[in-house]
Every structure is written in structure tokens, then in C-alpha cells.
Short mmCIF file of C-alpha atoms in Angstrom, two decimals:
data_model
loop_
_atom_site.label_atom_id
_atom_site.label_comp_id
_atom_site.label_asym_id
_atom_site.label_seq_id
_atom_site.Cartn_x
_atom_site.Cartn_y
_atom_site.Cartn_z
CA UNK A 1 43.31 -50.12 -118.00
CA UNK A 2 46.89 -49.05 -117.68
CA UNK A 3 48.65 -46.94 -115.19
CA UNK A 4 51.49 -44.69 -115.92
CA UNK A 5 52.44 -43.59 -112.33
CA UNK A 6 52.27 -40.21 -111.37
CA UNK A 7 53.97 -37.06 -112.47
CA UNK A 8 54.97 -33.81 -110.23
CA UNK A 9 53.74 -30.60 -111.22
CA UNK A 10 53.45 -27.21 -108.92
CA UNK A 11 49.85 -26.27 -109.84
CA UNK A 12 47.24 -28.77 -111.62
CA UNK A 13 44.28 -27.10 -112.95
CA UNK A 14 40.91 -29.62 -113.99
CA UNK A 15 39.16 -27.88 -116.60
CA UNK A 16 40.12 -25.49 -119.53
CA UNK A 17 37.36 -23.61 -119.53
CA UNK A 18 36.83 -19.57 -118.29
CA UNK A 19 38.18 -20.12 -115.38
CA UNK A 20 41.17 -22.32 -115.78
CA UNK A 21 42.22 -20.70 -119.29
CA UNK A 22 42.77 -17.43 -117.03
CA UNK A 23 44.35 -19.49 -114.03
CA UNK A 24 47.07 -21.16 -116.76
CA UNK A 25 47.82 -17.56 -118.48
CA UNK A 26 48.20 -15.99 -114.93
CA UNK A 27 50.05 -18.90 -112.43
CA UNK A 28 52.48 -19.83 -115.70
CA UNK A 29 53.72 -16.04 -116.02
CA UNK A 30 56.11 -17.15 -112.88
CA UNK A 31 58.34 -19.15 -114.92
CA UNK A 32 59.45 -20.77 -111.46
CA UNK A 33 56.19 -22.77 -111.30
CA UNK A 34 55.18 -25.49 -113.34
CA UNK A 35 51.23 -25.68 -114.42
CA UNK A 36 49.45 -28.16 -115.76
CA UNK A 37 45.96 -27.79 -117.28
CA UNK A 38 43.78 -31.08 -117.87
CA UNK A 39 40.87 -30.85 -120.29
CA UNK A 40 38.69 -33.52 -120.84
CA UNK A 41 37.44 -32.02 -124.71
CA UNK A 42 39.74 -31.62 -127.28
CA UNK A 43 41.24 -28.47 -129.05
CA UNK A 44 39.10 -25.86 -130.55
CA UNK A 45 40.14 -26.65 -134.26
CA UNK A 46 36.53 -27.25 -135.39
CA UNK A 47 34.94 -24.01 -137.50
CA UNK A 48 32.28 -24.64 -136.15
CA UNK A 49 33.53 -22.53 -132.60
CA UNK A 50 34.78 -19.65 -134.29
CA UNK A 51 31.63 -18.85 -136.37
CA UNK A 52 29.27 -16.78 -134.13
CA UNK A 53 25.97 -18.10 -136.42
CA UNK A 54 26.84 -21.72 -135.99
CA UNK A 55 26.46 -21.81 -132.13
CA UNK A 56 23.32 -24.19 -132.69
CA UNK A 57 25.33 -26.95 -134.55
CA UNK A 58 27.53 -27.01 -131.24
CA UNK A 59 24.84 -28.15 -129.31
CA UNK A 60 24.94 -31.58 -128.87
CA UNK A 61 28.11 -32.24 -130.47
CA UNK A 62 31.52 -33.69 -129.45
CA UNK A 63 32.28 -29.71 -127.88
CA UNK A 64 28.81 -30.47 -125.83
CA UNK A 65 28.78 -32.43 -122.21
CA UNK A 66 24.89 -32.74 -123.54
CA UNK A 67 23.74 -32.93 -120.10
CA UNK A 68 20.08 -32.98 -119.53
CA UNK A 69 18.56 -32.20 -116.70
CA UNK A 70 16.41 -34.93 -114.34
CA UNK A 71 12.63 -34.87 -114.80
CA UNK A 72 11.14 -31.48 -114.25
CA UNK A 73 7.21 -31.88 -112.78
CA UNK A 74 6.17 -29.05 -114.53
CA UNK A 75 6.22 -29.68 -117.11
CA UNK A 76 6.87 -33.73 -117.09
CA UNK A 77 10.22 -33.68 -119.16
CA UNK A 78 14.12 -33.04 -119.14
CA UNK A 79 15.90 -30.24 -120.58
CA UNK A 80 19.10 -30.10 -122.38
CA UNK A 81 21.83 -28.36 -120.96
CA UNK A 82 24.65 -27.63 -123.14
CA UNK A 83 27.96 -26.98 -121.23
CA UNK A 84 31.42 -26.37 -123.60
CA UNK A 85 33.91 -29.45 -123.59
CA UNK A 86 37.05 -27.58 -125.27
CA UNK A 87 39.13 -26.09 -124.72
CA UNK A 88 37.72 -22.24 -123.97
CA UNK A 89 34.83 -24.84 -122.19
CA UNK A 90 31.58 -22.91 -122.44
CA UNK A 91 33.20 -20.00 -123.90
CA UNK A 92 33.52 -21.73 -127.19
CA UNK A 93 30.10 -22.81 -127.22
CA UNK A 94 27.82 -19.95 -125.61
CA UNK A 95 26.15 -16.89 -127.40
CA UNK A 96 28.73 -14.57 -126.83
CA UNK A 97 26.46 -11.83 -125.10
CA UNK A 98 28.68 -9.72 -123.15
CA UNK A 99 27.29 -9.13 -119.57
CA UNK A 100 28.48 -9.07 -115.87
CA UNK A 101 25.36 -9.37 -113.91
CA UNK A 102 23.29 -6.93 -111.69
CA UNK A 103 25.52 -4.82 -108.68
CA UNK A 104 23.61 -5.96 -106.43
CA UNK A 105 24.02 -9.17 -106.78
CA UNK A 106 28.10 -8.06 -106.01
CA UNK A 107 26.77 -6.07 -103.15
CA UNK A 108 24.66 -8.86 -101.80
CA UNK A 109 27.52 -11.86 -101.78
CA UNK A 110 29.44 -9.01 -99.85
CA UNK A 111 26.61 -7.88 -97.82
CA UNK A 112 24.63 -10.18 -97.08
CA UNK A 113 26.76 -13.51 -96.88
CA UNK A 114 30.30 -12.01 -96.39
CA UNK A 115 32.06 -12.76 -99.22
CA UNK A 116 34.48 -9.84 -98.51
CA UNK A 117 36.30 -7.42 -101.46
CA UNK A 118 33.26 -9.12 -104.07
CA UNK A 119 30.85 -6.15 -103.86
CA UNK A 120 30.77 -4.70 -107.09
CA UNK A 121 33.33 -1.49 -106.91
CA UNK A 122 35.82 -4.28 -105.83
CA UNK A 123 35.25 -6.49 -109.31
CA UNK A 124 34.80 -3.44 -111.85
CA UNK A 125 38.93 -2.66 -111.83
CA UNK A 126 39.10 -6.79 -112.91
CA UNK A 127 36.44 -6.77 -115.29
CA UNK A 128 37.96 -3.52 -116.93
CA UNK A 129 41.49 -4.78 -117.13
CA UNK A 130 40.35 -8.16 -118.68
CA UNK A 131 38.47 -6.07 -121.58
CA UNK A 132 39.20 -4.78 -124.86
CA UNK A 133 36.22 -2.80 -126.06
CA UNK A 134 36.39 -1.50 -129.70
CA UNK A 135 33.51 1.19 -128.68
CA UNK A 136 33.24 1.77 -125.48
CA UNK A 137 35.77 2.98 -122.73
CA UNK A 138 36.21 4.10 -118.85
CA UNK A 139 35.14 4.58 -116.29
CA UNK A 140 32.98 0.84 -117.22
CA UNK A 141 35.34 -0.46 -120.14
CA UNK A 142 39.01 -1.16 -120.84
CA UNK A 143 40.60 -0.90 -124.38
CA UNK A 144 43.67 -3.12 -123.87
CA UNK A 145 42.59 -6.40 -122.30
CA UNK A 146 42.74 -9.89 -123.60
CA UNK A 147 39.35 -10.35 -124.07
CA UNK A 148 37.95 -8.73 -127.46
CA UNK A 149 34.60 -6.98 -126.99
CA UNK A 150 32.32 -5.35 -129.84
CA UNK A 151 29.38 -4.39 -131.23
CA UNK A 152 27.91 -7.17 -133.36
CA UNK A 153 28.81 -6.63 -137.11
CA UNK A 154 25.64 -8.22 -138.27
CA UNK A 155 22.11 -7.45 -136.58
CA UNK A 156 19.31 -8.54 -138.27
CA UNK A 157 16.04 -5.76 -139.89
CA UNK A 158 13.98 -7.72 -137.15
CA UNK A 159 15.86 -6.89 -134.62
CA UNK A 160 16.21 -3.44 -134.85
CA UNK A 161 13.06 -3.22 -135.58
CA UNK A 162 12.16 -4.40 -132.29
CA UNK A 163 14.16 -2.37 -130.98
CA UNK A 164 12.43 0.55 -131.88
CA UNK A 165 9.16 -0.82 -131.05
CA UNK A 166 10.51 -1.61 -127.50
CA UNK A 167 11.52 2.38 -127.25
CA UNK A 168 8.34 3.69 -129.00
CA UNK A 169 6.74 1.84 -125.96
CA UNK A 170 8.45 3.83 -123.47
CA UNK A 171 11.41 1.44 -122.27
CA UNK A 172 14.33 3.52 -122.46
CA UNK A 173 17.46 3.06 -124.91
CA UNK A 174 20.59 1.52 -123.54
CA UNK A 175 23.74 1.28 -125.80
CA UNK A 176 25.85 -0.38 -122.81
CA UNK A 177 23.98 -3.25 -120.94
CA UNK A 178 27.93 -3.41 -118.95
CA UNK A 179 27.49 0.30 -117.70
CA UNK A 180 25.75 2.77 -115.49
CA UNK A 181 22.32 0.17 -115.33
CA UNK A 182 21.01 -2.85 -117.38
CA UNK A 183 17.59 -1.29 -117.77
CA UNK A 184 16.47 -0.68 -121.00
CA UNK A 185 16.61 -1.63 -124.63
CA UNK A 186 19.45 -2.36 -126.79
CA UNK A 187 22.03 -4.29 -129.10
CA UNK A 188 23.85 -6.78 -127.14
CA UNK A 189 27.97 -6.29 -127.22
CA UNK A 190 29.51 -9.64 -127.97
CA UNK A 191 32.65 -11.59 -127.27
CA UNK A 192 34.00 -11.44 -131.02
CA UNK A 193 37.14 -10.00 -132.98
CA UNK A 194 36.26 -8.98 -136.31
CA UNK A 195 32.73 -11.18 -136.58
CA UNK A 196 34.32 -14.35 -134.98
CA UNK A 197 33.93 -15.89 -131.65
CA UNK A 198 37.04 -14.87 -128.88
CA UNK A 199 36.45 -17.42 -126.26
CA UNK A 200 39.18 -17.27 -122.99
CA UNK A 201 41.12 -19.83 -125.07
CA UNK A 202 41.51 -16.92 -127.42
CA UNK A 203 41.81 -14.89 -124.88
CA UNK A 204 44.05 -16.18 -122.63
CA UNK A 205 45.06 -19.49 -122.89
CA UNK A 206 46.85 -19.39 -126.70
CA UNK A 207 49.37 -16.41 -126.04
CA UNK A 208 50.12 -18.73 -123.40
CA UNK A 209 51.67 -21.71 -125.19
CA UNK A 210 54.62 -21.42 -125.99
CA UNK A 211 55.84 -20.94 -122.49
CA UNK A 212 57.82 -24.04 -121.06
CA UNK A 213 56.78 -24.35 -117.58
CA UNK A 214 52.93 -24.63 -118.96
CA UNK A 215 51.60 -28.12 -119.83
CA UNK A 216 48.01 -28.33 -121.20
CA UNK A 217 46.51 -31.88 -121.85
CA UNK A 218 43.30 -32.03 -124.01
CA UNK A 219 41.47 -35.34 -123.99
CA UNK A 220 42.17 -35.83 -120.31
CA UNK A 221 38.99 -36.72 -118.30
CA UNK A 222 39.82 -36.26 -114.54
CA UNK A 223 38.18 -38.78 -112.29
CA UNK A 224 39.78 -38.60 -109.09
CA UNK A 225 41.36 -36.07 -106.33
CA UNK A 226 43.74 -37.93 -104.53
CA UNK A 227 43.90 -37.22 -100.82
CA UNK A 228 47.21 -37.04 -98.47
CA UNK A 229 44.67 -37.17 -95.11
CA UNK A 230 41.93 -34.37 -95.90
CA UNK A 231 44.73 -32.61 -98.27
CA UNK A 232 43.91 -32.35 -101.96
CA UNK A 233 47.42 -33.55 -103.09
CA UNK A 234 46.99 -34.64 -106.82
CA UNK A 235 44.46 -35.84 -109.60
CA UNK A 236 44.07 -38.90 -111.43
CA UNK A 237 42.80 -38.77 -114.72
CA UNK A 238 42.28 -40.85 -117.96
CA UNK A 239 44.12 -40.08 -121.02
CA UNK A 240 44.51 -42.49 -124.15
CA UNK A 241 43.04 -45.24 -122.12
CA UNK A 242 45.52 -44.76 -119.61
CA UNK A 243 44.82 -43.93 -115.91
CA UNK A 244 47.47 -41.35 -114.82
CA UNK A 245 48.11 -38.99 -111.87
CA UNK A 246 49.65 -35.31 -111.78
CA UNK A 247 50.75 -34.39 -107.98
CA UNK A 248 50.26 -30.95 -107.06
CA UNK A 249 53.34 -29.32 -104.88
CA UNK A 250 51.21 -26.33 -104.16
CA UNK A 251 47.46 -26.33 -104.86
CA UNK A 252 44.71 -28.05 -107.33
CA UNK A 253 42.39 -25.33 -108.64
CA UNK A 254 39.21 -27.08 -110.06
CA UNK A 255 37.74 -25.49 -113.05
CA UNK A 256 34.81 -27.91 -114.88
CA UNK A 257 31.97 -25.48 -114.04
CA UNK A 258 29.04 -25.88 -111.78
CA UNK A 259 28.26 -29.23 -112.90
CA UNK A 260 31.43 -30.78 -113.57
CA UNK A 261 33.67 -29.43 -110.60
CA UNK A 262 31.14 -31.04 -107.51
CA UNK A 263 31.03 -34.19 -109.71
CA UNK A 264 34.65 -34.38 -109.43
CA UNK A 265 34.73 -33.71 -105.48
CA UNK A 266 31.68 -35.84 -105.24
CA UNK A 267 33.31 -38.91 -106.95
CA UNK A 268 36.91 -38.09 -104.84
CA UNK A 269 34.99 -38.59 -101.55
CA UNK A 270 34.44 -35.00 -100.87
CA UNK A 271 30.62 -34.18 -100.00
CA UNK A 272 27.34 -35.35 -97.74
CA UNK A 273 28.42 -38.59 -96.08
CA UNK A 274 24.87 -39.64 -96.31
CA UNK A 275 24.42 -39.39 -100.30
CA UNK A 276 27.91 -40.62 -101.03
CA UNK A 277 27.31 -43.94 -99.12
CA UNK A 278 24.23 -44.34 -101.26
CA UNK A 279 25.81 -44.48 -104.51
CA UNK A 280 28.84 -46.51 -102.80
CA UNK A 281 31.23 -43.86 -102.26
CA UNK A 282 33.36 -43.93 -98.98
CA UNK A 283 33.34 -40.13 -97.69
CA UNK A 284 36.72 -38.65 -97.13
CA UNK A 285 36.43 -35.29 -96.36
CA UNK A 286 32.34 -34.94 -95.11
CA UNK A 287 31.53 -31.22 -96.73
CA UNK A 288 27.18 -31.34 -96.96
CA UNK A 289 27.34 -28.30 -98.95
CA UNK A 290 29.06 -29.53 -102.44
CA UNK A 291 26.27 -30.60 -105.09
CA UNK A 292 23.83 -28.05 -103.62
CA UNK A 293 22.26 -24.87 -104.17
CA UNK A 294 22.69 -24.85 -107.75
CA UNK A 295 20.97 -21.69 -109.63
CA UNK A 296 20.71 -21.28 -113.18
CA UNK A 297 18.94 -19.48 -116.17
CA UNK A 298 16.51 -21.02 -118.51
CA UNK A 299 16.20 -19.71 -122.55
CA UNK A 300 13.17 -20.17 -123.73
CA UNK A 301 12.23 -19.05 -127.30
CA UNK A 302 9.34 -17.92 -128.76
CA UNK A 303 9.34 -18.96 -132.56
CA UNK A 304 6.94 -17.16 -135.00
CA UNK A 305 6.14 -16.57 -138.78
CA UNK A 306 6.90 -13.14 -140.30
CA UNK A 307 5.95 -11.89 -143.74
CA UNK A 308 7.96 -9.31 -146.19
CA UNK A 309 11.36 -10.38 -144.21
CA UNK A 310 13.98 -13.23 -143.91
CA UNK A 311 15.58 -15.85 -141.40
CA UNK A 312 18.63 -16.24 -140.37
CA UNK A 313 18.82 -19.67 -140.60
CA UNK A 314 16.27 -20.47 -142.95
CA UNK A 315 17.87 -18.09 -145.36
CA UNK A 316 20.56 -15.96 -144.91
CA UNK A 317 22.88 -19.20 -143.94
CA UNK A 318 24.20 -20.00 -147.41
CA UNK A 319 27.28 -21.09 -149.20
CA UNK A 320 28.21 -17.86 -150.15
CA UNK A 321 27.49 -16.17 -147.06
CA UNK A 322 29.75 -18.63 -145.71
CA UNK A 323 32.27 -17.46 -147.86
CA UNK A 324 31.88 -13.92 -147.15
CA UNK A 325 32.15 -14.55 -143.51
CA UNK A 326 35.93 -16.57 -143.96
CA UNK A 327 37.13 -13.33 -145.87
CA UNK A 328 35.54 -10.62 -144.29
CA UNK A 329 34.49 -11.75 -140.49
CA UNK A 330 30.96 -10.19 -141.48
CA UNK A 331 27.13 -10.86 -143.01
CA UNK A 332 24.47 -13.36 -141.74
CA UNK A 333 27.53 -15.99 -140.33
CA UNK A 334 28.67 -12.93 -137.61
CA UNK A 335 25.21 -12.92 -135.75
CA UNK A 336 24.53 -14.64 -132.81
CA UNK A 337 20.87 -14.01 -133.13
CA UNK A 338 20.74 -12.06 -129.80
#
């Protein structure tokens, strides 16, 4: 392995995902500061990203970490779990549902564990400023943000079908899953422009480009914070075979996700003394709580047989369908199956 010594940069960003696509738009508007964004996938060229009904091909491919979890006990077996290595990171790979969470979980970080100016009222003005919603507007929505928001252009007979039959049961009809309350049933809004996928690369990080002082590296697989005492001065990463390192004059903002940025501080030193001297890592900076506490949502599908009706995949995926979708944005390729 090779070494190409180190380069200078004011901000270095580890991950081109959500996150850092936003960080690289935002921190390289100050043309004073120089930014650079690693990303360990490569760019999101493959059609595969931009077509909403082909987010099942993704899974497992060379846009996929393809984690898997360790062995569950109940029941006795792993579980895949997909995370986005692209750039856009899981935004190029995920089901493009459009949804914030509960406020109360905003109200509880504030609340409860003092995470100050994160209750809810605090994050709205963020989340409405980030959004452009072809349907829906204020006081919830915002019409001239980066990120394209819209009502699917393809739903499924099935699923409005069940739609009704969850209303004729007495839950009550909800058009906006992002407003007033999430209770009720209804059509999922999705992350698309015209029946294709808008990830934050799409979003944010393309109309970002062109600008000089921005340097974005795809293929670059970070392996190492490097430490000036218990300072997080730079990051060393592998790139063409070669190991290099980017300096950081100001700050390194890690972006890989819940799995991939306490791997990185984890591997740096950074992390329970205890379990880093079992796998043979000297601890640098001890910090128990990194690798911990990790909380996340399982999908699982319930598959059935229907009569006088059609599939998605089974049959509505076809060559000319395709075809439709590449000059239109619309049909069976625009669903997302939510």
C-alpha cells in the first residue's frame, strides 16, 4: 500500500450521504473555506437509483453496505440491513416515503434529555425551508426548497383499495402524514420529481459542483481519524489503493450513518477502553457511549395471492413500461410500492 502524504483542507466531511450532501452544499457557500467530502461508494450514475420501482434491485448491490445484522435469538437468524453507499448514501437507495417522525419524540430529546432548540416547533422552520411540495403548503410545507416532494404518480388498484377498506373501518383519512398528526390512513408523499427518485445528492449536493472551493471524492473509504492529543485533526482514507490523509483546519463532521460513523471512531481509538483492547485497538480518546444504544425499525412484509388484479413486479414491470417511465416519469416504474 502506498502513501501519498497528506493534503490541507478547512472542513473534511466522511460520508456523502443525507447528512454530509447538506453539510457540503451549506459550509462550501463561503467561498473562503475549502470542503472536502469523502465517499466510500461511487457516483449515482446507475438507473437503477433514479427509478422509484427498482429500489429492490439496489439491495444487495454495489450501492448496498449489505450489512446483516448478528444472530437474532428469536428467531435464530440474521437480517439484512441495506444502508446506501453513493453518493445521496441511503437516500439513493430507500423507499422514498416522506416522513419526519412523531413531535414528541422532538419534545422528548428536548424534554426529557436536554437536547435544547430540538423540540419540534424549533425543527418545523428547517424541515419547511428544505421542502418543495408540489401539493401541499404552510404552515407544515415549503414550496421552494431543494428537496422535491409529491404525491406518488403511480398507486396501485390494491392500494387504494385498502385504503378505503382501512376508512370504511373507522380509521380516519389523512392526506398529509407530515402535518397536523400521523394518525390515520393515507397515500404516502414521496421524495420524487416527476416519478423519479430526488435523493440529497439531487437535492443538494449536484447544484453544488461546480463551485471551486468544494472537493468531493467518491471511492474513498475512510479508515482512520487522526488525532493531534484528543483533537480530531484529519482523516486517512483509501483511495485507488492508496492510503491518503486530508487535514482539517477547522472541524471533521462525520456523516456514514449510525453504523458507519461509530465504526469509524471505533477503529480511530475513540470508544469503551475495555472493548477496544479486545479487538486490539489502543484507546485514544475513552468515550463508553459510541457503538451503543442503537434503535432502529424493522419491515416486515406480509406477501399474499390476490385474484381479478395484478403485481407490480410480477406484471406491471415490463419493457415497455420501462419505456414509458424514461419519457414520461410515470406508470408501474414510478411506484415505490408504499
Amino acid at each position: 500500500m502506498n502513501s501519498t502524504g497528506t493534503e490541507g483542507f478547512d472542513y473534511v466531511i466522511v460520508g456523502a450521504g443525507s447528512a454530509g450532501c447538506v453539510l457540503a452544499d451549506r459550509l462550501s457557500r463561503d467561498d473562503r473555506v475549502r470542503v472536502l467530502l469523502l465517499e466510500a461508494g461511487g457516483p449515482d450514475t446507475d438507473e437503477l437509483i433514479h427509478i422509484p420501482a427498482a429500489l429492490g434491485m439496489l439491495f444487495g448491490s454495489p450501492t448496498d453496505w449489505s450489512y446483516r445484522t448478528v444472530e437474532q435469538s428469536q428467531p435464530s437468524r440474521t437480517f439484512s440491513w441495506p444502508r446506501g453507499k453513493t453518493l445521496g448514501g441511503s437516500s439513493s437507495t430507500n423507499v422514498m416515503i416522506y416522513t419526519r417522525g412523531n413531535r414528541h419524540d422532538y419534545d422528548g430529546w428536548r424534554d426529557e434529555h436536554g437536547a435544547k432548540d430540538w423540540g419540534y416547533d424549533d425543527v418545523l422552520p428547517y424541515f419547511v425551508k428544505s421542502e418543495s411540495n408540489r401539493r401541499l403548503g404552510e404552515p407544515h410545507h415549503g414550496s421552494d426548497g431543494p428537496l422535491h416532494v409529491e404525491d406518488r404518480v403511480y398507486t396501485h388498484e390494491l392500494s387504494r383499495s385498502w385504503l378505503d377498506a382501512a376508512v370504511e373501518w373507522g380509521l380516519d383519512r389523512n392526506d398529509d402524514f407530515a402535518g397536523e398528526s400521523p394518525v390515520g390512513a393515507g397515500l404516502y408523499q414521496v421524495t420524487c420529481h416527476h416519478g423519479r427518485r430526488w435523493s440529497a445528492a439531487d437535492a443538494y449536493l449536484r447544484p453544488a459542483l461546480d463551485r471551486p472551493n468544494l472537493t468531493v471524492r467518491t471511492g474513498a473509504m475512510a479508515t482512520k481519524i487522526t488525532l493531534d492529543g484528543s483533537r480530531a485533526a484529519g482523516v486517512t482514507y483509501l483511495r485507488d489503493g492508496q492510503e491518503r490523509t486530508a487535514h482539517a483546519d477547522r472541524e471533521i463532521l462525520l456523516c456514514g450513518g449510525s453504523v458507519n460513523s461509530p465504526q469509524l471512531l471505533l477503529l480511530s481509538g475513540i470508544g469503551d477502553p475495555d472493548e477496544l483492547r479486545d479487538v486490539g485497538i489502543d484507546a485514544r480518546v475513552p468515550l463508553p457511549g459510541v457503538g451503543r444504544n442503537l434503535q432502529d425499525h424493522l419491515m416486515a412484509p406480509v406477501v399474499w395471492d390476490t385474484r381479478n388484479s395484478t403485481d407490480v413486479v410480477r406484471d406491471l414491470l415490463t419493457p415497455d413500461n420501462l419505456e414509458r417511465w424514461r419519457a414520461h416519469g410515470d406508470g408501474p416504474f414510478a411506484s415505490n410500492y408504499g
